[in-house]
Amino acid sequence: MAEMDTSSAPSHPLIESDHIEGTAVYAVDGKRIGTIKRLVIEKISGHVVYAVTTFGGFLGLGSETHTIPWELLHYEPTLGGYKTNITEEQLRKAPEFSRGDESLLSGHERKQLVDFYGGYPL
Amino acid sequence: MAEMDTSSAPSHPLIESDHIEGTAVYAVDGKRIGTIKRLVIEKISGHVVYAVTTFGGFLGLGSETHTIPWELLHYEPTLGGYKTNITEEQLRKAPEFSRGDESLLSGHERKQLVDFYGGYPL
């Protein structure tokens, strides 16, 4: 009962790790383009570094799962989900290792993904 | 297949949100005293703020679930789990709202929990 109450409160600033799946992801124009499948967390710091996201809303793109750097997602309380300025072109060109369910990237892959999505520090 | 490979690598610095359940928690003397049930994450920052942990290893204490501030857990790669200096006495005296599955605390409760467990900033 407690869990039902909390999961029905999208505006709460906290979320439980077992309730993340299905959180909506929106493009900058407000269109819903995907949902979060899981988060990837640094064990020591407790910081989320990636959101494994299933995209299906871009024109011409079938449903695809991508490991997306957390920095590309911005939470919008009014939407109850995350906005991203990620583009369809970026997803089309994303490195092979960042596709599908291989979300525990190596150090080398982490660097490659930072470079690919714009060079921000992780 | 990919998921089986990654979940069997406890020394990897990253963990997936859907593989957190069951991560071991140890007392300072190395005794296994509990397991993590879920993490509670700030939606905006992507920082883990609590670990909902089931304790069962303290002498005289039955199995109890507590919402524990993340700052009390220190990851030990050699153990593949977290060490904590939390005491049985603290758990016995923990606020009622921090017990069980009510892990999405209010702002007031968050402050109370900080005070109870030693006053560090959240």
PDB file of C-alpha atoms in Angstrom:
ATOM      1  CA  MET A   1       0.000   0.000   0.000  1.00  0.00           C
ATOM      2  CA  ALA A   2       2.805   2.387   0.905  1.00  0.00           C
ATOM      3  CA  GLU A   3       4.567   1.609  -2.361  1.00  0.00           C
ATOM      4  CA  MET A   4       1.413   2.284  -4.383  1.00  0.00           C
ATOM      5  CA  ASP A   5       1.012   5.675  -2.715  1.00  0.00           C
ATOM      6  CA  THR A   6       4.570   6.774  -3.415  1.00  0.00           C
ATOM      7  CA  SER A   7       4.687   5.566  -7.019  1.00  0.00           C
ATOM      8  CA  SER A   8       1.598   7.629  -7.787  1.00  0.00           C
ATOM      9  CA  ALA A   9       3.359  10.863  -6.723  1.00  0.00           C
ATOM     10  CA  PRO A  10       5.305  11.945  -9.811  1.00  0.00           C
ATOM     11  CA  SER A  11       6.147  15.339  -8.322  1.00  0.00           C
ATOM     12  CA  HIS A  12       8.037  13.905  -5.343  1.00  0.00           C
ATOM     13  CA  PRO A  13      11.712  14.945  -5.566  1.00  0.00           C
ATOM     14  CA  LEU A  14      12.911  11.407  -4.805  1.00  0.00           C
ATOM     15  CA  ILE A  15      12.484   8.156  -6.704  1.00  0.00           C
ATOM     16  CA  GLU A  16      13.147   4.558  -5.702  1.00  0.00           C
ATOM     17  CA  SER A  17      15.564   2.477  -7.753  1.00  0.00           C
ATOM     18  CA  ASP A  18      12.882  -0.164  -8.307  1.00  0.00           C
ATOM     19  CA  HIS A  19      10.388   2.405  -9.622  1.00  0.00           C
ATOM     20  CA  ILE A  20      12.585   4.059 -12.233  1.00  0.00           C
ATOM     21  CA  GLU A  21      11.623   1.876 -15.163  1.00  0.00           C
ATOM     22  CA  GLY A  22       9.135   3.641 -17.398  1.00  0.00           C
ATOM     23  CA  THR A  23      10.023   7.220 -16.448  1.00  0.00           C
ATOM     24  CA  ALA A  24       9.307   9.317 -19.537  1.00  0.00           C
ATOM     25  CA  VAL A  25      11.943  11.099 -21.635  1.00  0.00           C
ATOM     26  CA  TYR A  26      10.924  14.094 -23.782  1.00  0.00           C
ATOM     27  CA  ALA A  27      12.588  15.929 -26.653  1.00  0.00           C
ATOM     28  CA  VAL A  28      13.122  19.706 -26.417  1.00  0.00           C
ATOM     29  CA  ASP A  29       9.843  20.248 -28.312  1.00  0.00           C
ATOM     30  CA  GLY A  30       7.980  18.357 -25.585  1.00  0.00           C
ATOM     31  CA  LYS A  31       7.371  15.210 -27.616  1.00  0.00           C
ATOM     32  CA  ARG A  32       7.669  11.977 -25.656  1.00  0.00           C
ATOM     33  CA  ILE A  33      10.492  10.044 -27.306  1.00  0.00           C
ATOM     34  CA  GLY A  34      11.342   7.298 -24.862  1.00  0.00           C
ATOM     35  CA  THR A  35      11.342   5.783 -21.397  1.00  0.00           C
ATOM     36  CA  ILE A  36      14.086   5.031 -18.915  1.00  0.00           C
ATOM     37  CA  LYS A  37      14.773   1.320 -18.510  1.00  0.00           C
ATOM     38  CA  ARG A  38      17.346   1.498 -15.738  1.00  0.00           C
ATOM     39  CA  LEU A  39      19.969   3.789 -14.224  1.00  0.00           C
ATOM     40  CA  VAL A  40      23.659   2.999 -13.898  1.00  0.00           C
ATOM     41  CA  ILE A  41      25.168   4.162 -10.624  1.00  0.00           C
ATOM     42  CA  GLU A  42      28.751   4.570  -9.391  1.00  0.00           C
ATOM     43  CA  LYS A  43      29.057   2.223  -6.436  1.00  0.00           C
ATOM     44  CA  ILE A  44      31.395   4.464  -4.437  1.00  0.00           C
ATOM     45  CA  SER A  45      29.982   7.955  -5.011  1.00  0.00           C
ATOM     46  CA  GLY A  46      26.345   6.955  -5.372  1.00  0.00           C
ATOM     47  CA  HIS A  47      26.000   9.186  -8.438  1.00  0.00           C
ATOM     48  CA  VAL A  48      23.966   8.197 -11.457  1.00  0.00           C
ATOM     49  CA  VAL A  49      26.209   8.204 -14.540  1.00  0.00           C
ATOM     50  CA  TYR A  50      23.937   6.744 -17.228  1.00  0.00           C
ATOM     51  CA  ALA A  51      20.281   6.256 -17.992  1.00  0.00           C
ATOM     52  CA  VAL A  52      19.612   3.225 -20.152  1.00  0.00           C
ATOM     53  CA  THR A  53      16.754   4.556 -22.254  1.00  0.00           C
ATOM     54  CA  THR A  54      14.490   2.950 -24.823  1.00  0.00           C
ATOM     55  CA  PHE A  55      13.766   5.409 -27.638  1.00  0.00           C
ATOM     56  CA  GLY A  56      10.840   4.892 -29.942  1.00  0.00           C
ATOM     57  CA  GLY A  57       9.373   8.281 -30.732  1.00  0.00           C
ATOM     58  CA  PHE A  58      11.748   9.686 -33.319  1.00  0.00           C
ATOM     59  CA  LEU A  59      10.454   9.725 -36.888  1.00  0.00           C
ATOM     60  CA  GLY A  60      11.844   6.797 -38.811  1.00  0.00           C
ATOM     61  CA  LEU A  61      13.627   5.261 -35.856  1.00  0.00           C
ATOM     62  CA  GLY A  62      12.442   1.915 -34.539  1.00  0.00           C
ATOM     63  CA  SER A  63      12.544   1.112 -30.827  1.00  0.00           C
ATOM     64  CA  GLU A  64      16.183   1.130 -29.704  1.00  0.00           C
ATOM     65  CA  THR A  65      17.847   1.008 -26.307  1.00  0.00           C
ATOM     66  CA  HIS A  66      20.781   3.365 -25.672  1.00  0.00           C
ATOM     67  CA  THR A  67      23.048   4.072 -22.730  1.00  0.00           C
ATOM     68  CA  ILE A  68      22.782   7.856 -22.336  1.00  0.00           C
ATOM     69  CA  PRO A  69      25.006  10.036 -20.131  1.00  0.00           C
ATOM     70  CA  TRP A  70      23.037  11.358 -17.168  1.00  0.00           C
ATOM     71  CA  GLU A  71      24.153  14.929 -17.952  1.00  0.00           C
ATOM     72  CA  LEU A  72      21.938  14.896 -21.048  1.00  0.00           C
ATOM     73  CA  LEU A  73      18.771  14.484 -18.973  1.00  0.00           C
ATOM     74  CA  HIS A  74      17.129  17.388 -17.182  1.00  0.00           C
ATOM     75  CA  TYR A  75      14.260  16.632 -14.826  1.00  0.00           C
ATOM     76  CA  GLU A  76      11.055  18.605 -15.442  1.00  0.00           C
ATOM     77  CA  PRO A  77       8.759  18.386 -12.419  1.00  0.00           C
ATOM     78  CA  THR A  78       5.759  19.592 -14.450  1.00  0.00           C
ATOM     79  CA  LEU A  79       6.208  16.715 -16.893  1.00  0.00           C
ATOM     80  CA  GLY A  80       7.184  14.127 -14.281  1.00  0.00           C
ATOM     81  CA  GLY A  81       9.989  13.105 -16.608  1.00  0.00           C
ATOM     82  CA  TYR A  82      13.254  14.149 -18.216  1.00  0.00           C
ATOM     83  CA  LYS A  83      13.915  16.454 -21.148  1.00  0.00           C
ATOM     84  CA  THR A  84      16.908  15.893 -23.398  1.00  0.00           C
ATOM     85  CA  ASN A  85      18.378  17.752 -26.353  1.00  0.00           C
ATOM     86  CA  ILE A  86      19.763  14.516 -27.744  1.00  0.00           C
ATOM     87  CA  THR A  87      19.055  14.227 -31.480  1.00  0.00           C
ATOM     88  CA  GLU A  88      17.965  11.392 -33.693  1.00  0.00           C
ATOM     89  CA  GLU A  89      21.221  11.820 -35.615  1.00  0.00           C
ATOM     90  CA  GLN A  90      23.271  11.320 -32.442  1.00  0.00           C
ATOM     91  CA  LEU A  91      21.396   8.121 -31.673  1.00  0.00           C
ATOM     92  CA  ARG A  92      21.918   6.860 -35.210  1.00  0.00           C
ATOM     93  CA  LYS A  93      25.675   7.443 -34.926  1.00  0.00           C
ATOM     94  CA  ALA A  94      26.079   6.311 -31.295  1.00  0.00           C
ATOM     95  CA  PRO A  95      28.898   3.821 -30.607  1.00  0.00           C
ATOM     96  CA  GLU A  96      27.922   0.170 -30.826  1.00  0.00           C
ATOM     97  CA  PHE A  97      28.826  -0.501 -27.176  1.00  0.00           C
ATOM     98  CA  SER A  98      26.263   2.101 -26.026  1.00  0.00           C
ATOM     99  CA  ARG A  99      23.362   0.230 -27.647  1.00  0.00           C
ATOM    100  CA  GLY A 100      21.277  -2.473 -26.050  1.00  0.00           C
ATOM    101  CA  ASP A 101      21.728  -3.885 -22.571  1.00  0.00           C
ATOM    102  CA  GLU A 102      25.528  -3.623 -22.200  1.00  0.00           C
ATOM    103  CA  SER A 103      25.272  -0.764 -19.729  1.00  0.00           C
ATOM    104  CA  LEU A 104      28.284  -1.469 -17.469  1.00  0.00           C
ATOM    105  CA  LEU A 105      30.806   0.324 -19.661  1.00  0.00           C
ATOM    106  CA  SER A 106      34.564   0.004 -19.274  1.00  0.00           C
ATOM    107  CA  GLY A 107      36.701   3.042 -18.472  1.00  0.00           C
ATOM    108  CA  HIS A 108      37.727   3.312 -22.123  1.00  0.00           C
ATOM    109  CA  GLU A 109      34.115   3.138 -23.299  1.00  0.00           C
ATOM    110  CA  ARG A 110      33.086   5.783 -20.759  1.00  0.00           C
ATOM    111  CA  LYS A 111      35.649   8.170 -22.241  1.00  0.00           C
ATOM    112  CA  GLN A 112      34.503   7.398 -25.769  1.00  0.00           C
ATOM    113  CA  LEU A 113      30.890   8.097 -24.832  1.00  0.00           C
ATOM    114  CA  VAL A 114      31.829  11.441 -23.235  1.00  0.00           C
ATOM    115  CA  ASP A 115      33.610  12.422 -26.452  1.00  0.00           C
ATOM    116  CA  PHE A 116      30.734  11.267 -28.618  1.00  0.00           C
ATOM    117  CA  TYR A 117      28.041  13.190 -26.732  1.00  0.00           C
ATOM    118  CA  GLY A 118      29.930  16.438 -26.501  1.00  0.00           C
ATOM    119  CA  GLY A 119      32.938  16.258 -24.226  1.00  0.00           C
ATOM    120  CA  TYR A 120      31.497  17.244 -20.826  1.00  0.00           C
ATOM    121  CA  PRO A 121      33.412  15.837 -17.838  1.00  0.00           C
ATOM    122  CA  LEU A 122      32.068  12.743 -16.087  1.00  0.00           C
TER     123      LEU A 122
ATOM    124  CA  MET B   1      23.577 -13.317 -21.558  1.00  0.00           C
ATOM    125  CA  ALA B   2      25.129  -9.882 -21.378  1.00  0.00           C
ATOM    126  CA  GLU B   3      23.308  -9.176 -18.123  1.00  0.00           C
ATOM    127  CA  MET B   4      24.517 -12.426 -16.569  1.00  0.00           C
ATOM    128  CA  ASP B   5      28.103 -11.488 -17.350  1.00  0.00           C
ATOM    129  CA  THR B   6      27.885  -8.043 -15.785  1.00  0.00           C
ATOM    130  CA  SER B   7      25.995  -9.060 -12.648  1.00  0.00           C
ATOM    131  CA  SER B   8      28.704 -11.633 -11.872  1.00  0.00           C
ATOM    132  CA  ALA B   9      31.406  -8.925 -11.757  1.00  0.00           C
ATOM    133  CA  PRO B  10      31.188  -7.516  -8.209  1.00  0.00           C
ATOM    134  CA  SER B  11      34.365  -5.470  -8.640  1.00  0.00           C
ATOM    135  CA  HIS B  12      32.977  -3.363 -11.500  1.00  0.00           C
ATOM    136  CA  PRO B  13      32.771   0.275 -10.358  1.00  0.00           C
ATOM    137  CA  LEU B  14      29.233   0.665 -11.741  1.00  0.00           C
ATOM    138  CA  ILE B  15      25.990  -1.053 -10.805  1.00  0.00           C
ATOM    139  CA  GLU B  16      22.597  -1.107 -12.532  1.00  0.00           C
ATOM    140  CA  SER B  17      19.534   0.102 -10.660  1.00  0.00           C
ATOM    141  CA  ASP B  18      17.796  -3.228 -11.269  1.00  0.00           C
ATOM    142  CA  HIS B  19      20.737  -5.209  -9.860  1.00  0.00           C
ATOM    143  CA  ILE B  20      21.121  -3.391  -6.560  1.00  0.00           C
ATOM    144  CA  GLU B  21      18.820  -5.586  -4.484  1.00  0.00           C
ATOM    145  CA  GLY B  22      20.828  -8.014  -2.383  1.00  0.00           C
ATOM    146  CA  THR B  23      24.065  -5.998  -2.233  1.00  0.00           C
ATOM    147  CA  ALA B  24      25.685  -6.900   1.096  1.00  0.00           C
ATOM    148  CA  VAL B  25      26.153  -4.501   4.022  1.00  0.00           C
ATOM    149  CA  TYR B  26      28.863  -5.200   6.617  1.00  0.00           C
ATOM    150  CA  ALA B  27      29.542  -3.887  10.103  1.00  0.00           C
ATOM    151  CA  VAL B  28      32.943  -2.357  10.903  1.00  0.00           C
ATOM    152  CA  ASP B  29      34.108  -5.739  12.252  1.00  0.00           C
ATOM    153  CA  GLY B  30      33.414  -7.289   8.833  1.00  0.00           C
ATOM    154  CA  LYS B  31      30.312  -9.178   9.902  1.00  0.00           C
ATOM    155  CA  ARG B  32      27.550  -9.241   7.287  1.00  0.00           C
ATOM    156  CA  ILE B  33      24.569  -7.523   8.892  1.00  0.00           C
ATOM    157  CA  GLY B  34      22.195  -6.839   6.039  1.00  0.00           C
ATOM    158  CA  THR B  35      21.420  -6.367   2.375  1.00  0.00           C
ATOM    159  CA  ILE B  36      20.326  -3.379   0.327  1.00  0.00           C
ATOM    160  CA  LYS B  37      16.719  -3.591  -0.843  1.00  0.00           C
ATOM    161  CA  ARG B  38      16.601  -0.456  -2.983  1.00  0.00           C
ATOM    162  CA  LEU B  39      18.216   2.941  -3.361  1.00  0.00           C
ATOM    163  CA  VAL B  40      16.414   6.271  -3.192  1.00  0.00           C
ATOM    164  CA  ILE B  41      17.635   8.791  -5.744  1.00  0.00           C
ATOM    165  CA  GLU B  42      17.130  12.540  -6.152  1.00  0.00           C
ATOM    166  CA  LYS B  43      15.386  12.961  -9.500  1.00  0.00           C
ATOM    167  CA  ILE B  44      17.139  16.214 -10.420  1.00  0.00           C
ATOM    168  CA  SER B  45      20.717  15.647  -9.261  1.00  0.00           C
ATOM    169  CA  GLY B  46      20.858  11.901  -9.832  1.00  0.00           C
ATOM    170  CA  HIS B  47      22.471  11.419  -6.422  1.00  0.00           C
ATOM    171  CA  VAL B  48      21.622   8.498  -4.180  1.00  0.00           C
ATOM    172  CA  VAL B  49      20.375   9.846  -0.831  1.00  0.00           C
ATOM    173  CA  TYR B  50      19.208   6.666   0.938  1.00  0.00           C
ATOM    174  CA  ALA B  51      19.746   2.949   0.880  1.00  0.00           C
ATOM    175  CA  VAL B  52      16.726   1.004   2.067  1.00  0.00           C
ATOM    176  CA  THR B  53      18.443  -1.844   3.877  1.00  0.00           C
ATOM    177  CA  THR B  54      17.171  -5.006   5.506  1.00  0.00           C
ATOM    178  CA  PHE B  55      19.170  -5.740   8.658  1.00  0.00           C
ATOM    179  CA  GLY B  56      19.162  -9.182  10.170  1.00  0.00           C
ATOM    180  CA  GLY B  57      22.626  -9.868  11.485  1.00  0.00           C
ATOM    181  CA  PHE B  58      22.755  -7.956  14.752  1.00  0.00           C
ATOM    182  CA  LEU B  59      22.516 -10.011  17.922  1.00  0.00           C
ATOM    183  CA  GLY B  60      19.018  -9.904  19.292  1.00  0.00           C
ATOM    184  CA  LEU B  61      17.565  -7.936  16.409  1.00  0.00           C
ATOM    185  CA  GLY B  62      15.029  -9.558  14.115  1.00  0.00           C
ATOM    186  CA  SER B  63      14.955  -8.774  10.413  1.00  0.00           C
ATOM    187  CA  GLU B  64      14.057  -5.078  10.009  1.00  0.00           C
ATOM    188  CA  THR B  65      14.054  -2.732   7.049  1.00  0.00           C
ATOM    189  CA  HIS B  66      15.468   0.766   7.564  1.00  0.00           C
ATOM    190  CA  THR B  67      15.979   3.804   5.346  1.00  0.00           C
ATOM    191  CA  ILE B  68      19.663   4.635   5.859  1.00  0.00           C
ATOM    192  CA  PRO B  69      21.438   7.813   4.709  1.00  0.00           C
ATOM    193  CA  TRP B  70      23.802   7.033   1.847  1.00  0.00           C
ATOM    194  CA  GLU B  71      26.649   8.818   3.688  1.00  0.00           C
ATOM    195  CA  LEU B  72      26.735   5.967   6.221  1.00  0.00           C
ATOM    196  CA  LEU B  73      27.696   3.408   3.571  1.00  0.00           C
ATOM    197  CA  HIS B  74      31.256   3.069   2.293  1.00  0.00           C
ATOM    198  CA  TYR B  75      31.861   0.781  -0.652  1.00  0.00           C
ATOM    199  CA  GLU B  76      34.574  -1.849  -0.162  1.00  0.00           C
ATOM    200  CA  PRO B  77      35.630  -3.314  -3.524  1.00  0.00           C
ATOM    201  CA  THR B  78      37.295  -6.281  -1.829  1.00  0.00           C
ATOM    202  CA  LEU B  79      34.024  -7.224  -0.138  1.00  0.00           C
ATOM    203  CA  GLY B  80      31.809  -6.346  -3.093  1.00  0.00           C
ATOM    204  CA  GLY B  81      29.552  -4.564  -0.613  1.00  0.00           C
ATOM    205  CA  TYR B  82      29.206  -1.636   1.764  1.00  0.00           C
ATOM    206  CA  LYS B  83      30.637  -1.150   5.242  1.00  0.00           C
ATOM    207  CA  THR B  84      28.782   0.941   7.803  1.00  0.00           C
ATOM    208  CA  ASN B  85      29.518   2.055  11.326  1.00  0.00           C
ATOM    209  CA  ILE B  86      25.825   2.175  12.115  1.00  0.00           C
ATOM    210  CA  THR B  87      25.083   0.527  15.447  1.00  0.00           C
ATOM    211  CA  GLU B  88      22.368  -1.767  16.654  1.00  0.00           C
ATOM    212  CA  GLU B  89      21.418   0.905  19.189  1.00  0.00           C
ATOM    213  CA  GLN B  90      20.895   3.467  16.427  1.00  0.00           C
ATOM    214  CA  LEU B  91      18.622   1.085  14.555  1.00  0.00           C
ATOM    215  CA  ARG B  92      16.632   0.377  17.714  1.00  0.00           C
ATOM    216  CA  LYS B  93      16.090   4.104  18.270  1.00  0.00           C
ATOM    217  CA  ALA B  94      15.566   5.092  14.612  1.00  0.00           C
ATOM    218  CA  PRO B  95      12.498   7.250  13.854  1.00  0.00           C
ATOM    219  CA  GLU B  96       9.357   5.340  12.988  1.00  0.00           C
ATOM    220  CA  PHE B  97       9.127   6.914   9.505  1.00  0.00           C
ATOM    221  CA  SER B  98      12.541   5.479   8.584  1.00  0.00           C
ATOM    222  CA  ARG B  99      11.393   1.887   9.155  1.00  0.00           C
ATOM    223  CA  GLY B 100       9.797  -0.352   6.572  1.00  0.00           C
ATOM    224  CA  ASP B 101       8.981   0.557   2.991  1.00  0.00           C
ATOM    225  CA  GLU B 102       8.124   4.254   3.415  1.00  0.00           C
ATOM    226  CA  SER B 103      11.324   5.362   1.743  1.00  0.00           C
ATOM    227  CA  LEU B 104      10.166   8.548  -0.048  1.00  0.00           C
ATOM    228  CA  LEU B 105      10.654  10.832   2.948  1.00  0.00           C
ATOM    229  CA  SER B 106       9.300  14.360   3.185  1.00  0.00           C
ATOM    230  CA  GLY B 107      11.645  17.335   3.556  1.00  0.00           C
ATOM    231  CA  HIS B 108      10.904  17.463   7.294  1.00  0.00           C
ATOM    232  CA  GLU B 109      11.618  13.752   7.696  1.00  0.00           C
ATOM    233  CA  ARG B 110      14.879  14.092   5.731  1.00  0.00           C
ATOM    234  CA  LYS B 111      16.061  16.740   8.201  1.00  0.00           C
ATOM    235  CA  GLN B 112      15.032  14.613  11.161  1.00  0.00           C
ATOM    236  CA  LEU B 113      16.967  11.633   9.775  1.00  0.00           C
ATOM    237  CA  VAL B 114      20.084  13.768   9.252  1.00  0.00           C
ATOM    238  CA  ASP B 115      19.885  14.900  12.880  1.00  0.00           C
ATOM    239  CA  PHE B 116      19.275  11.374  14.149  1.00  0.00           C
ATOM    240  CA  TYR B 117      22.228   9.821  12.327  1.00  0.00           C
ATOM    241  CA  GLY B 118      24.734  12.481  13.264  1.00  0.00           C
ATOM    242  CA  GLY B 119      24.089  15.811  11.618  1.00  0.00           C
ATOM    243  CA  TYR B 120      26.019  15.557   8.339  1.00  0.00           C
ATOM    244  CA  PRO B 121      24.648  17.697   5.481  1.00  0.00           C
ATOM    245  CA  LEU B 122      22.503  16.054   2.804  1.00  0.00           C
TER     246      LEU B 122
END
